[in-house]
Amino acid sequence: MQRAVITGWGSCVPDAVLSNSDLESRLDTSDDWITTRTGIKERRIADATTGEIATVAARHALAAAGLQGSEIDMIVVATCTPDRLIPAVATVVQKEIGATGASAFDVNAACAGFAYGAAVGTSAIESGLAKRILVIGADRLSAWLDFEDRSTAVLFGDGAGAVVLEASDDLGASAPGVLSVDIGANGEFGEQLTVPGSGLEVHPPDKMVAITMDGREVFRQAVVVMGEIAAKVTESAGLELGDIDLLIPHQANSRIIDATARRLDLDPRRVFVNIHSYGNTSSASIPIALTEALEQGRIDPGGHIVFVAFGGGFSWGALAVRWGDRVHPLAKSDASLPPSTRTALEIMESNQV
Ligand code: ACO
């Protein structure tokens, strides 16, 4: 068996910033409500496709790993906001980066998507199916928001993040790599976080199609499940909770993150939070957070990292990882999104039917 090691990382956050005060000008809400209930101060809005933001993140991750697209043999894009039903976003990325020998497919586990994608990538390496995998989380939930609905419009932002997983023969006691994975779901709660009338359910849509959410139910379950599965992967990895050097949770709500940290008895300094800058970017939030954690020197060689996520479905996932020796990118890419002059408010308005 081989082990999956994260050797590259990168992100793409669009330039257009939607601040709480922008939302105050449009909705019956306030900076104070949003900040105290969610921790969010601003979020980014993409004037680009999901394929484009995924590709930029992928190029940064490839550069960090010192690889060319042609060296990748599998691309997994976690997204619940593909540009089209067919083709998969992963095949768009494949074409753009020239990964001609790679398999490419999308997974949809809403906000838990990156954990699912990383779990699939890890298994593909452990089984010998692939050796160098791009796992990308890319979402553009701004396109599926009803700008009149203050209970959802304030929460979400757009972005993408990516990692490169590479196969390693080193299975030693202190060897780096993904040590354990857990994923799960409970379809009984499908209606609590959904986009009714999307897909082929109502075709063509006869009214605005937008995300709806029973926020209290998501909150109630997320705080329990995220703590439980983070503890489970830590134990499966042969670690104690005290061994966790950095928890990187899905960034949905700072109160969910705080509650998860309390359940794990983790000092807040060992929990990465950037929700104030980006809101909930769904499957992109963990790889964006990982990239920032590395840029900020929050990850040391050999450090133990736990990723944990919860989202629509309901679905959830966690991974325990021992970091390798390298905490800096091998190279940097100058990849960026196509230029746009539109403000975040203008992009949001144009998404409304
Ligand atoms: N501004 C001002 N007031 C608001 C807003 C707003 N943006 N939104 C709701 N309110 C009001 C409500 O109308 C309600 O008013 P009322 O008491 O007069 O009826 C009051 O604030 C409280 O509303 P609650 O829904 O009870 O607020 P709560 O404290 O639960 O916070 C929130 C809502 C932020 C959505 C929270 O429940 C939450 O974060 N839930 C989890 C969301 C999540 O984790 N999603 C992740 C998955 S997403 C995915 O998978 C794609």
CSV table of N, CA, C and O and ligand atoms in Angstrom, one decimal, residues 28-29 33 37-38 110-111 141 150-151 154-156 193 213 215-216 218-219 252-253 255-256 280 282 310-312, ligand 1:
chain,number,residue,atom,x,y,z
A,28,ASP,N,-32.6,43.9,4.8
A,28,ASP,CA,-32.9,44.3,6.2
A,28,ASP,C,-31.9,43.5,7.1
A,28,ASP,O,-32.3,42.4,7.6
A,29,THR,N,-30.7,43.9,7.2
A,29,THR,CA,-29.7,43.2,8.0
A,29,THR,C,-28.7,44.2,8.5
A,29,THR,O,-28.8,45.4,8.2
A,33,TRP,N,-25.4,42.2,13.3
A,33,TRP,CA,-26.1,40.9,13.3
A,33,TRP,C,-25.2,39.8,12.6
A,33,TRP,O,-24.9,38.7,13.1
A,37,ARG,N,-23.6,36.8,14.8
A,37,ARG,CA,-24.2,35.5,14.5
A,37,ARG,C,-23.3,34.5,13.7
A,37,ARG,O,-23.5,33.3,13.7
A,38,THR,N,-22.4,35.1,12.9
A,38,THR,CA,-21.7,34.2,11.9
A,38,THR,C,-20.1,34.5,11.9
A,38,THR,O,-19.4,33.6,11.5
A,110,ALA,N,-21.9,19.0,-1.1
A,110,ALA,CA,-22.1,20.3,-0.6
A,110,ALA,C,-20.9,20.8,0.1
A,110,ALA,O,-19.8,20.7,-0.4
A,111,CYS,N,-21.1,21.4,1.3
A,111,CYS,CA,-19.9,21.9,2.1
A,111,CYS,C,-18.9,20.9,2.5
A,111,CYS,O,-17.8,21.3,2.9
A,141,LEU,N,-21.5,29.8,-4.9
A,141,LEU,CA,-22.9,29.8,-4.4
A,141,LEU,C,-23.6,31.1,-4.6
A,141,LEU,O,-24.8,31.2,-4.5
A,150,ARG,N,-32.5,37.3,3.5
A,150,ARG,CA,-31.4,37.6,4.4
A,150,ARG,C,-30.8,36.4,5.2
A,150,ARG,O,-29.7,36.5,5.7
A,151,SER,N,-31.6,35.4,5.3
A,151,SER,CA,-31.2,34.2,6.1
A,151,SER,C,-30.1,33.4,5.3
A,151,SER,O,-29.4,32.6,5.9
A,154,VAL,N,-26.4,36.5,3.3
A,154,VAL,CA,-25.3,37.0,4.0
A,154,VAL,C,-24.2,36.0,4.2
A,154,VAL,O,-23.1,36.4,4.7
A,155,LEU,N,-24.5,34.7,4.0
A,155,LEU,CA,-23.6,33.7,4.5
A,155,LEU,C,-22.5,33.2,3.5
A,155,LEU,O,-21.4,32.8,3.9
A,156,PHE,N,-22.9,33.2,2.2
A,156,PHE,CA,-22.0,32.5,1.3
A,156,PHE,C,-21.1,33.4,0.4
A,156,PHE,O,-21.5,34.6,0.1
A,193,LEU,N,-31.4,21.7,3.7
A,193,LEU,CA,-30.4,22.6,3.0
A,193,LEU,C,-30.4,22.2,1.5
A,193,LEU,O,-29.9,21.1,1.2
A,213,MET,N,-32.5,27.1,3.5
A,213,MET,CA,-31.8,26.4,4.5
A,213,MET,C,-32.5,26.5,5.9
A,213,MET,O,-32.9,27.6,6.2
A,215,GLY,N,-31.4,26.9,9.0
A,215,GLY,CA,-30.1,27.2,9.6
A,215,GLY,C,-29.9,26.6,11.0
A,215,GLY,O,-28.9,26.2,11.4
A,216,ARG,N,-31.0,26.7,11.8
A,216,ARG,CA,-30.9,26.2,13.1
A,216,ARG,C,-30.7,24.7,13.2
A,216,ARG,O,-29.9,24.2,14.0
A,218,VAL,N,-29.2,22.9,10.8
A,218,VAL,CA,-27.8,22.7,10.3
A,218,VAL,C,-26.9,23.0,11.5
A,218,VAL,O,-26.0,22.2,11.8
A,219,PHE,N,-27.1,24.1,12.1
A,219,PHE,CA,-26.2,24.5,13.3
A,219,PHE,C,-26.2,23.4,14.3
A,219,PHE,O,-25.2,23.0,14.8
A,252,ALA,N,-18.2,27.7,8.1
A,252,ALA,CA,-19.6,28.0,7.9
A,252,ALA,C,-20.1,29.1,8.8
A,252,ALA,O,-21.0,29.9,8.5
A,253,ASN,N,-19.6,29.0,10.0
A,253,ASN,CA,-20.1,30.0,11.1
A,253,ASN,C,-19.1,29.9,12.2
A,253,ASN,O,-18.7,28.8,12.7
A,255,ARG,N,-19.4,30.5,15.2
A,255,ARG,CA,-20.0,29.8,16.4
A,255,ARG,C,-19.9,28.3,16.3
A,255,ARG,O,-19.7,27.6,17.3
A,256,ILE,N,-20.1,27.8,15.1
A,256,ILE,CA,-20.0,26.3,14.9
A,256,ILE,C,-18.5,25.9,15.1
A,256,ILE,O,-18.2,24.9,15.8
A,280,ASN,N,-18.9,31.6,3.9
A,280,ASN,CA,-18.9,30.2,3.6
A,280,ASN,C,-18.7,29.9,2.1
A,280,ASN,O,-19.6,30.2,1.3
A,282,SER,N,-18.3,27.0,0.9
A,282,SER,CA,-18.7,25.6,0.6
A,282,SER,C,-17.4,24.7,0.5
A,282,SER,O,-16.5,24.7,1.3
A,310,PHE,N,-19.0,19.8,7.4
A,310,PHE,CA,-20.4,19.4,7.5
A,310,PHE,C,-21.2,20.3,6.6
A,310,PHE,O,-20.9,21.5,6.5
A,311,GLY,N,-22.1,19.7,5.9
A,311,GLY,CA,-22.9,20.5,4.9
A,311,GLY,C,-24.2,19.8,4.5
A,311,GLY,O,-24.6,18.8,5.0
A,312,GLY,N,-24.7,20.3,3.4
A,312,GLY,CA,-26.0,19.9,2.8
A,312,GLY,C,-26.0,18.4,2.6
A,312,GLY,O,-25.0,17.8,2.2
B,1,ACO,N1,-29.9,39.9,9.4
B,1,ACO,C1,-30.7,40.2,10.5
B,1,ACO,N2,-31.6,39.3,11.1
B,1,ACO,C2,-31.6,38.1,10.6
B,1,ACO,C3,-30.8,37.7,9.5
B,1,ACO,C4,-29.9,38.6,8.9
B,1,ACO,N3,-29.1,38.3,7.9
B,1,ACO,N4,-31.0,36.4,9.2
B,1,ACO,C5,-32.0,36.0,10.1
B,1,ACO,N5,-32.3,37.0,10.9
B,1,ACO,C6,-33.3,37.0,12.0
B,1,ACO,C7,-34.3,36.0,11.9
B,1,ACO,O1,-35.4,36.4,11.1
B,1,ACO,C8,-34.8,35.8,13.3
B,1,ACO,O2,-35.6,36.9,13.7
B,1,ACO,P1,-36.9,36.6,14.6
B,1,ACO,O3,-36.3,36.2,15.9
B,1,ACO,O4,-37.5,37.9,14.7
B,1,ACO,O5,-37.7,35.5,14.0
B,1,ACO,C9,-33.5,36.0,14.1
B,1,ACO,O6,-32.6,36.7,13.2
B,1,ACO,C10,-32.8,34.7,14.5
B,1,ACO,O7,-32.8,33.8,13.4
B,1,ACO,P2,-32.1,32.4,13.5
B,1,ACO,O8,-32.3,31.7,12.2
B,1,ACO,O9,-32.6,31.7,14.8
B,1,ACO,O10,-30.6,32.8,13.7
B,1,ACO,P3,-29.4,31.9,14.2
B,1,ACO,O11,-28.8,32.4,15.4
B,1,ACO,O12,-29.8,30.4,14.1
B,1,ACO,O13,-28.3,32.2,13.0
B,1,ACO,C11,-27.5,31.2,11.0
B,1,ACO,C12,-28.7,31.9,11.7
B,1,ACO,C13,-26.4,32.1,10.9
B,1,ACO,C14,-27.9,30.8,9.6
B,1,ACO,C15,-27.1,29.9,11.8
B,1,ACO,O14,-28.3,29.1,12.1
B,1,ACO,C16,-26.1,29.0,11.1
B,1,ACO,O15,-25.0,29.4,10.9
B,1,ACO,N6,-26.5,27.8,10.7
B,1,ACO,C17,-25.6,26.9,10.0
B,1,ACO,C18,-25.4,27.2,8.6
B,1,ACO,C19,-24.4,26.3,8.0
B,1,ACO,O16,-23.5,25.7,8.7
B,1,ACO,N7,-24.4,26.0,6.7
B,1,ACO,C20,-23.3,25.1,6.3
B,1,ACO,C21,-23.7,24.2,5.3
B,1,ACO,S1,-24.0,25.1,3.8
B,1,ACO,C22,-23.8,24.0,2.6
B,1,ACO,O17,-23.7,22.8,2.8
B,1,ACO,C23,-23.8,24.5,1.1
